[in-house]
Amino acid sequence: MIKQEGIVEGRIEGEKALLKSLIEKKMAKKYSAEQISAMLEVDVPEVENIMKEIQNEKNL
């Protein structure tokens, strides 16, 4: 049971990392949150949150 939970957690983290990477690449090409949302088929608020997270990391 614990191993399965770890696998699921790892998969979720991997998907988040991939999504973050894709959004970062789209941001570099100056796409808006709405455009990125449509391209990646992700809700706009989620894209906006990840974009803020990326910008905060760059400001550190």
PDB file of N, CA and C in Angstrom:
ATOM      1  N   MET A   1       0.826  -1.195   0.000  1.00  0.00           N
ATOM      2  CA  MET A   1       0.000   0.000   0.000  1.00  0.00           C
ATOM      3  C   MET A   1       0.872   1.261   0.000  1.00  0.00           C
ATOM      4  N   ILE A   2       1.875   1.305   0.845  1.00  0.00           N
ATOM      5  CA  ILE A   2       2.740   2.483   0.937  1.00  0.00           C
ATOM      6  C   ILE A   2       3.509   2.672  -0.362  1.00  0.00           C
ATOM      7  N   LYS A   3       3.971   1.587  -0.946  1.00  0.00           N
ATOM      8  CA  LYS A   3       4.714   1.660  -2.209  1.00  0.00           C
ATOM      9  C   LYS A   3       3.834   2.243  -3.308  1.00  0.00           C
ATOM     10  N   GLN A   4       2.582   1.819  -3.365  1.00  0.00           N
ATOM     11  CA  GLN A   4       1.660   2.332  -4.386  1.00  0.00           C
ATOM     12  C   GLN A   4       1.422   3.825  -4.196  1.00  0.00           C
ATOM     13  N   GLU A   5       1.290   4.259  -2.955  1.00  0.00           N
ATOM     14  CA  GLU A   5       1.096   5.684  -2.674  1.00  0.00           C
ATOM     15  C   GLU A   5       2.317   6.477  -3.124  1.00  0.00           C
ATOM     16  N   GLY A   6       3.498   5.910  -2.892  1.00  0.00           N
ATOM     17  CA  GLY A   6       4.727   6.573  -3.323  1.00  0.00           C
ATOM     18  C   GLY A   6       4.815   6.679  -4.831  1.00  0.00           C
ATOM     19  N   ILE A   7       4.376   5.643  -5.508  1.00  0.00           N
ATOM     20  CA  ILE A   7       4.384   5.653  -6.973  1.00  0.00           C
ATOM     21  C   ILE A   7       3.434   6.724  -7.492  1.00  0.00           C
ATOM     22  N   VAL A   8       2.255   6.789  -6.902  1.00  0.00           N
ATOM     23  CA  VAL A   8       1.267   7.794  -7.312  1.00  0.00           C
ATOM     24  C   VAL A   8       1.807   9.196  -7.047  1.00  0.00           C
ATOM     25  N   GLU A   9       2.400   9.398  -5.861  1.00  0.00           N
ATOM     26  CA  GLU A   9       2.967  10.714  -5.532  1.00  0.00           C
ATOM     27  C   GLU A   9       4.063  11.102  -6.518  1.00  0.00           C
ATOM     28  N   GLY A  10       4.918  10.141  -6.837  1.00  0.00           N
ATOM     29  CA  GLY A  10       5.996  10.397  -7.798  1.00  0.00           C
ATOM     30  C   GLY A  10       5.466  10.758  -9.168  1.00  0.00           C
ATOM     31  N   ARG A  11       4.434  10.083  -9.571  1.00  0.00           N
ATOM     32  CA  ARG A  11       3.830  10.350 -10.878  1.00  0.00           C
ATOM     33  C   ARG A  11       3.234  11.759 -10.907  1.00  0.00           C
ATOM     34  N   ILE A  12       2.552  12.122  -9.834  1.00  0.00           N
ATOM     35  CA  ILE A  12       1.939  13.456  -9.750  1.00  0.00           C
ATOM     36  C   ILE A  12       3.026  14.536  -9.793  1.00  0.00           C
ATOM     37  N   GLU A  13       4.096  14.337  -9.020  1.00  0.00           N
ATOM     38  CA  GLU A  13       5.194  15.303  -9.004  1.00  0.00           C
ATOM     39  C   GLU A  13       5.845  15.415 -10.378  1.00  0.00           C
ATOM     40  N   GLY A  14       5.990  14.295 -11.061  1.00  0.00           N
ATOM     41  CA  GLY A  14       6.571  14.302 -12.403  1.00  0.00           C
ATOM     42  C   GLY A  14       5.706  15.070 -13.384  1.00  0.00           C
ATOM     43  N   GLU A  15       4.392  14.868 -13.287  1.00  0.00           N
ATOM     44  CA  GLU A  15       3.469  15.579 -14.168  1.00  0.00           C
ATOM     45  C   GLU A  15       3.512  17.080 -13.896  1.00  0.00           C
ATOM     46  N   LYS A  16       3.601  17.456 -12.624  1.00  0.00           N
ATOM     47  CA  LYS A  16       3.685  18.880 -12.275  1.00  0.00           C
ATOM     48  C   LYS A  16       4.975  19.494 -12.814  1.00  0.00           C
ATOM     49  N   ALA A  17       6.058  18.755 -12.697  1.00  0.00           N
ATOM     50  CA  ALA A  17       7.348  19.254 -13.192  1.00  0.00           C
ATOM     51  C   ALA A  17       7.314  19.425 -14.702  1.00  0.00           C
ATOM     52  N   LEU A  18       6.709  18.480 -15.396  1.00  0.00           N
ATOM     53  CA  LEU A  18       6.594  18.577 -16.854  1.00  0.00           C
ATOM     54  C   LEU A  18       5.741  19.779 -17.242  1.00  0.00           C
ATOM     55  N   LEU A  19       4.607  19.944 -16.573  1.00  0.00           N
ATOM     56  CA  LEU A  19       3.716  21.066 -16.864  1.00  0.00           C
ATOM     57  C   LEU A  19       4.434  22.389 -16.618  1.00  0.00           C
ATOM     58  N   LYS A  20       5.158  22.466 -15.521  1.00  0.00           N
ATOM     59  CA  LYS A  20       5.902  23.687 -15.192  1.00  0.00           C
ATOM     60  C   LYS A  20       6.936  23.988 -16.277  1.00  0.00           C
ATOM     61  N   SER A  21       7.615  22.970 -16.742  1.00  0.00           N
ATOM     62  CA  SER A  21       8.622  23.133 -17.790  1.00  0.00           C
ATOM     63  C   SER A  21       7.988  23.624 -19.087  1.00  0.00           C
ATOM     64  N   LEU A  22       6.861  23.030 -19.442  1.00  0.00           N
ATOM     65  CA  LEU A  22       6.171  23.436 -20.673  1.00  0.00           C
ATOM     66  C   LEU A  22       5.689  24.883 -20.579  1.00  0.00           C
ATOM     67  N   ILE A  23       5.142  25.247 -19.428  1.00  0.00           N
ATOM     68  CA  ILE A  23       4.665  26.623 -19.235  1.00  0.00           C
ATOM     69  C   ILE A  23       5.829  27.599 -19.298  1.00  0.00           C
ATOM     70  N   GLU A  24       6.950  27.230 -18.706  1.00  0.00           N
ATOM     71  CA  GLU A  24       8.124  28.105 -18.733  1.00  0.00           C
ATOM     72  C   GLU A  24       8.597  28.346 -20.165  1.00  0.00           C
ATOM     73  N   LYS A  25       8.573  27.310 -20.989  1.00  0.00           N
ATOM     74  CA  LYS A  25       8.966  27.453 -22.397  1.00  0.00           C
ATOM     75  C   LYS A  25       8.004  28.370 -23.145  1.00  0.00           C
ATOM     76  N   LYS A  26       6.713  28.251 -22.856  1.00  0.00           N
ATOM     77  CA  LYS A  26       5.713  29.102 -23.515  1.00  0.00           C
ATOM     78  C   LYS A  26       5.856  30.547 -23.048  1.00  0.00           C
ATOM     79  N   MET A  27       6.183  30.732 -21.765  1.00  0.00           N
ATOM     80  CA  MET A  27       6.392  32.084 -21.239  1.00  0.00           C
ATOM     81  C   MET A  27       7.568  32.750 -21.946  1.00  0.00           C
ATOM     82  N   ALA A  28       8.604  31.977 -22.226  1.00  0.00           N
ATOM     83  CA  ALA A  28       9.786  32.516 -22.895  1.00  0.00           C
ATOM     84  C   ALA A  28       9.438  33.012 -24.296  1.00  0.00           C
ATOM     85  N   LYS A  29       8.392  32.434 -24.874  1.00  0.00           N
ATOM     86  CA  LYS A  29       7.952  32.852 -26.208  1.00  0.00           C
ATOM     87  C   LYS A  29       6.868  33.920 -26.133  1.00  0.00           C
ATOM     88  N   LYS A  30       6.640  34.434 -24.920  1.00  0.00           N
ATOM     89  CA  LYS A  30       5.729  35.557 -24.669  1.00  0.00           C
ATOM     90  C   LYS A  30       4.247  35.232 -24.883  1.00  0.00           C
ATOM     91  N   TYR A  31       3.866  33.972 -24.671  1.00  0.00           N
ATOM     92  CA  TYR A  31       2.450  33.624 -24.749  1.00  0.00           C
ATOM     93  C   TYR A  31       1.762  34.057 -23.466  1.00  0.00           C
ATOM     94  N   SER A  32       0.479  34.404 -23.560  1.00  0.00           N
ATOM     95  CA  SER A  32      -0.292  34.794 -22.380  1.00  0.00           C
ATOM     96  C   SER A  32      -0.771  33.544 -21.651  1.00  0.00           C
ATOM     97  N   ALA A  33      -1.253  33.753 -20.434  1.00  0.00           N
ATOM     98  CA  ALA A  33      -1.774  32.639 -19.636  1.00  0.00           C
ATOM     99  C   ALA A  33      -2.935  31.965 -20.364  1.00  0.00           C
ATOM    100  N   GLU A  34      -3.768  32.748 -21.008  1.00  0.00           N
ATOM    101  CA  GLU A  34      -4.915  32.200 -21.724  1.00  0.00           C
ATOM    102  C   GLU A  34      -4.466  31.358 -22.914  1.00  0.00           C
ATOM    103  N   GLN A  35      -3.466  31.833 -23.631  1.00  0.00           N
ATOM    104  CA  GLN A  35      -2.951  31.083 -24.777  1.00  0.00           C
ATOM    105  C   GLN A  35      -2.303  29.773 -24.315  1.00  0.00           C
ATOM    106  N   ILE A  36      -1.522  29.858 -23.260  1.00  0.00           N
ATOM    107  CA  ILE A  36      -0.865  28.662 -22.728  1.00  0.00           C
ATOM    108  C   ILE A  36      -1.923  27.671 -22.247  1.00  0.00           C
ATOM    109  N   SER A  37      -2.936  28.175 -21.586  1.00  0.00           N
ATOM    110  CA  SER A  37      -4.012  27.333 -21.090  1.00  0.00           C
ATOM    111  C   SER A  37      -4.671  26.568 -22.236  1.00  0.00           C
ATOM    112  N   ALA A  38      -4.944  27.261 -23.324  1.00  0.00           N
ATOM    113  CA  ALA A  38      -5.574  26.617 -24.476  1.00  0.00           C
ATOM    114  C   ALA A  38      -4.642  25.588 -25.112  1.00  0.00           C
ATOM    115  N   MET A  39      -3.366  25.930 -25.232  1.00  0.00           N
ATOM    116  CA  MET A  39      -2.395  25.009 -25.851  1.00  0.00           C
ATOM    117  C   MET A  39      -2.232  23.730 -25.050  1.00  0.00           C
ATOM    118  N   LEU A  40      -2.142  23.875 -23.726  1.00  0.00           N
ATOM    119  CA  LEU A  40      -1.845  22.734 -22.865  1.00  0.00           C
ATOM    120  C   LEU A  40      -3.097  22.089 -22.275  1.00  0.00           C
ATOM    121  N   GLU A  41      -4.252  22.686 -22.568  1.00  0.00           N
ATOM    122  CA  GLU A  41      -5.531  22.191 -22.068  1.00  0.00           C
ATOM    123  C   GLU A  41      -5.538  22.093 -20.537  1.00  0.00           C
ATOM    124  N   VAL A  42      -5.129  23.204 -19.910  1.00  0.00           N
ATOM    125  CA  VAL A  42      -5.083  23.324 -18.453  1.00  0.00           C
ATOM    126  C   VAL A  42      -5.871  24.576 -18.089  1.00  0.00           C
ATOM    127  N   ASP A  43      -6.539  24.550 -16.944  1.00  0.00           N
ATOM    128  CA  ASP A  43      -7.326  25.707 -16.518  1.00  0.00           C
ATOM    129  C   ASP A  43      -6.444  26.945 -16.381  1.00  0.00           C
ATOM    130  N   VAL A  44      -6.989  28.102 -16.747  1.00  0.00           N
ATOM    131  CA  VAL A  44      -6.255  29.363 -16.696  1.00  0.00           C
ATOM    132  C   VAL A  44      -5.729  29.657 -15.285  1.00  0.00           C
ATOM    133  N   PRO A  45      -6.536  29.503 -14.227  1.00  0.00           N
ATOM    134  CA  PRO A  45      -5.994  29.798 -12.885  1.00  0.00           C
ATOM    135  C   PRO A  45      -4.785  28.937 -12.533  1.00  0.00           C
ATOM    136  N   GLU A  46      -4.788  27.678 -12.943  1.00  0.00           N
ATOM    137  CA  GLU A  46      -3.650  26.808 -12.664  1.00  0.00           C
ATOM    138  C   GLU A  46      -2.404  27.293 -13.409  1.00  0.00           C
ATOM    139  N   VAL A  47      -2.588  27.691 -14.662  1.00  0.00           N
ATOM    140  CA  VAL A  47      -1.469  28.221 -15.454  1.00  0.00           C
ATOM    141  C   VAL A  47      -0.935  29.495 -14.800  1.00  0.00           C
ATOM    142  N   GLU A  48      -1.835  30.378 -14.380  1.00  0.00           N
ATOM    143  CA  GLU A  48      -1.421  31.631 -13.742  1.00  0.00           C
ATOM    144  C   GLU A  48      -0.634  31.363 -12.462  1.00  0.00           C
ATOM    145  N   ASN A  49      -1.085  30.386 -11.669  1.00  0.00           N
ATOM    146  CA  ASN A  49      -0.368  30.051 -10.430  1.00  0.00           C
ATOM    147  C   ASN A  49       1.040  29.552 -10.727  1.00  0.00           C
ATOM    148  N   ILE A  50       1.165  28.711 -11.731  1.00  0.00           N
ATOM    149  CA  ILE A  50       2.476  28.178 -12.086  1.00  0.00           C
ATOM    150  C   ILE A  50       3.357  29.284 -12.654  1.00  0.00           C
ATOM    151  N   MET A  51       2.776  30.180 -13.427  1.00  0.00           N
ATOM    152  CA  MET A  51       3.542  31.304 -13.971  1.00  0.00           C
ATOM    153  C   MET A  51       4.081  32.175 -12.835  1.00  0.00           C
ATOM    154  N   LYS A  52       3.267  32.429 -11.813  1.00  0.00           N
ATOM    155  CA  LYS A  52       3.715  33.212 -10.658  1.00  0.00           C
ATOM    156  C   LYS A  52       4.839  32.493  -9.930  1.00  0.00           C
ATOM    157  N   GLU A  53       4.692  31.198  -9.780  1.00  0.00           N
ATOM    158  CA  GLU A  53       5.721  30.387  -9.118  1.00  0.00           C
ATOM    159  C   GLU A  53       7.048  30.485  -9.876  1.00  0.00           C
ATOM    160  N   ILE A  54       6.983  30.402 -11.201  1.00  0.00           N
ATOM    161  CA  ILE A  54       8.189  30.492 -12.035  1.00  0.00           C
ATOM    162  C   ILE A  54       8.829  31.873 -11.883  1.00  0.00           C
ATOM    163  N   GLN A  55       8.004  32.908 -11.917  1.00  0.00           N
ATOM    164  CA  GLN A  55       8.534  34.271 -11.791  1.00  0.00           C
ATOM    165  C   GLN A  55       9.156  34.487 -10.426  1.00  0.00           C
ATOM    166  N   ASN A  56       8.541  33.937  -9.365  1.00  0.00           N
ATOM    167  CA  ASN A  56       9.105  34.064  -8.021  1.00  0.00           C
ATOM    168  C   ASN A  56      10.448  33.380  -7.915  1.00  0.00           C
ATOM    169  N   GLU A  57      10.577  32.221  -8.553  1.00  0.00           N
ATOM    170  CA  GLU A  57      11.849  31.498  -8.533  1.00  0.00           C
ATOM    171  C   GLU A  57      12.942  32.284  -9.248  1.00  0.00           C
ATOM    172  N   LYS A  58      12.576  32.971 -10.322  1.00  0.00           N
ATOM    173  CA  LYS A  58      13.559  33.755 -11.073  1.00  0.00           C
ATOM    174  C   LYS A  58      14.000  34.992 -10.296  1.00  0.00           C
ATOM    175  N   ASN A  59      13.129  35.495  -9.428  1.00  0.00           N
ATOM    176  CA  ASN A  59      13.439  36.699  -8.654  1.00  0.00           C
ATOM    177  C   ASN A  59      14.284  36.401  -7.420  1.00  0.00           C
ATOM    178  N   LEU A  60      14.500  35.133  -7.115  1.00  0.00           N
ATOM    179  CA  LEU A  60      15.292  34.781  -5.916  1.00  0.00           C
ATOM    180  C   LEU A  60      16.754  34.997  -6.114  1.00  0.00           C
TER     181      LEU A  60
END
